[in-house]
Amino acid sequence: MRILIIEDEHKIANSIKQGLEQEGFAVDIAYNGLDGYDLASAEDYDLIILDLMLPGINGMDICTNLRKRENHIPIIMLTAKNETEDKVLGLNTGADDYLSKPFSFTELLARIRALLRRPNTLIPNKLECGDLKMNSQDFSVSRDGKEIILSRKEFSLLEYLLRNKNIILSKEKIIDHVWNYDSDILPNTVEVYIGYLRNKIDKPFRSKAKLIKTVRGFGYKIEDPNV
Ligand code: CA
């Protein structure tokens, strides 16, 4: 899952980014409203953390403009403590939630997970494909009852595949949702990580159906053998 942080206070933005990356999210930061709006419009994010007071365009205008353009991405608005009235305005402009500063990272993470879980986005925490099971809240993965240890990036990639089970995903789409803007992406980065995943979830289970499929010329998918 890929998140955009639009926040002009570098310290706050950087520490949120660091925390979220530890949780397996791909994260980009825009330090002003203009860059933030451009990124939000051009890239394919799963959620935006949006500061209210920003140089360039403020958070409220960014939110209003995105909604006007039928962009319904979940938005969490960050407000300073004394901006109570602005909070209400923020929600009226189409933000999904707000959090007043200072807040704990745990609180922010809980809000993010809640938003990504909303029924309208249909994002459950427990994902499965045949006998492969993933819990995106405690980071556990198992196949046929055996625990599988994945790196953070492998986990994010598998999560993205599972959330789009039986759907072919192009390399570009995978990169957009699993890697952030500044990542060093080589032409074969996705192949390499798909290879790592296969070594952990398919290869050791030789008697079982292969779950990760390559669709030549199109991309990859994880396929439920029972469907
Ligand atoms: Ca600010």
PDB file of N, CA and C and ligand atoms in Angstrom, residues 6-9 12 51-55 78 83 101, ligand 1:
ATOM      1  N   ILE A   6       1.601  14.882   2.826  1.00  0.00           N
ATOM      2  CA  ILE A   6       1.778  16.280   2.413  1.00  0.00           C
ATOM      3  C   ILE A   6       1.885  17.089   3.699  1.00  0.00           C
ATOM      4  N   GLU A   7       3.066  17.519   4.029  1.00  0.00           N
ATOM      5  CA  GLU A   7       3.325  18.134   5.334  1.00  0.00           C
ATOM      6  C   GLU A   7       4.585  18.984   5.219  1.00  0.00           C
ATOM      7  N   ASP A   8       4.491  20.262   5.598  1.00  0.00           N
ATOM      8  CA  ASP A   8       5.656  21.141   5.441  1.00  0.00           C
ATOM      9  C   ASP A   8       6.636  21.050   6.614  1.00  0.00           C
ATOM     10  N   GLU A   9       6.213  20.486   7.725  1.00  0.00           N
ATOM     11  CA  GLU A   9       7.164  20.317   8.821  1.00  0.00           C
ATOM     12  C   GLU A   9       7.975  19.044   8.579  1.00  0.00           C
ATOM     13  N   ILE A  12       8.165  16.198  11.248  1.00  0.00           N
ATOM     14  CA  ILE A  12       6.960  15.372  11.387  1.00  0.00           C
ATOM     15  C   ILE A  12       6.829  14.440  10.182  1.00  0.00           C
ATOM     16  N   ASP A  51      -1.570  17.713   5.733  1.00  0.00           N
ATOM     17  CA  ASP A  51      -1.533  18.782   6.732  1.00  0.00           C
ATOM     18  C   ASP A  51      -2.473  19.899   6.290  1.00  0.00           C
ATOM     19  N   LEU A  52      -3.049  20.584   7.261  1.00  0.00           N
ATOM     20  CA  LEU A  52      -3.999  21.643   6.927  1.00  0.00           C
ATOM     21  C   LEU A  52      -3.283  22.918   6.454  1.00  0.00           C
ATOM     22  N   MET A  53      -2.355  23.414   7.277  1.00  0.00           N
ATOM     23  CA  MET A  53      -1.660  24.649   6.927  1.00  0.00           C
ATOM     24  C   MET A  53      -0.400  24.319   6.144  1.00  0.00           C
ATOM     25  N   LEU A  54      -0.404  24.715   4.873  1.00  0.00           N
ATOM     26  CA  LEU A  54       0.716  24.389   3.996  1.00  0.00           C
ATOM     27  C   LEU A  54       1.078  25.585   3.135  1.00  0.00           C
ATOM     28  N   PRO A  55       2.364  25.747   2.806  1.00  0.00           N
ATOM     29  CA  PRO A  55       2.706  26.774   1.823  1.00  0.00           C
ATOM     30  C   PRO A  55       2.223  26.328   0.434  1.00  0.00           C
ATOM     31  N   LEU A  78      -4.316  16.497   8.996  1.00  0.00           N
ATOM     32  CA  LEU A  78      -3.616  16.825  10.236  1.00  0.00           C
ATOM     33  C   LEU A  78      -3.873  18.286  10.579  1.00  0.00           C
ATOM     34  N   GLU A  83      -7.040  24.488  15.964  1.00  0.00           N
ATOM     35  CA  GLU A  83      -7.772  24.678  14.706  1.00  0.00           C
ATOM     36  C   GLU A  83      -9.106  23.918  14.693  1.00  0.00           C
ATOM     37  N   LYS A 101      -2.514  17.641  16.063  1.00  0.00           N
ATOM     38  CA  LYS A 101      -1.125  17.553  16.524  1.00  0.00           C
ATOM     39  C   LYS A 101      -1.040  18.083  17.955  1.00  0.00           C
TER      40      LYS A 101
HETATM   41 CA    CA B   1       1.897  22.942   8.361  1.00  0.00          CA
END
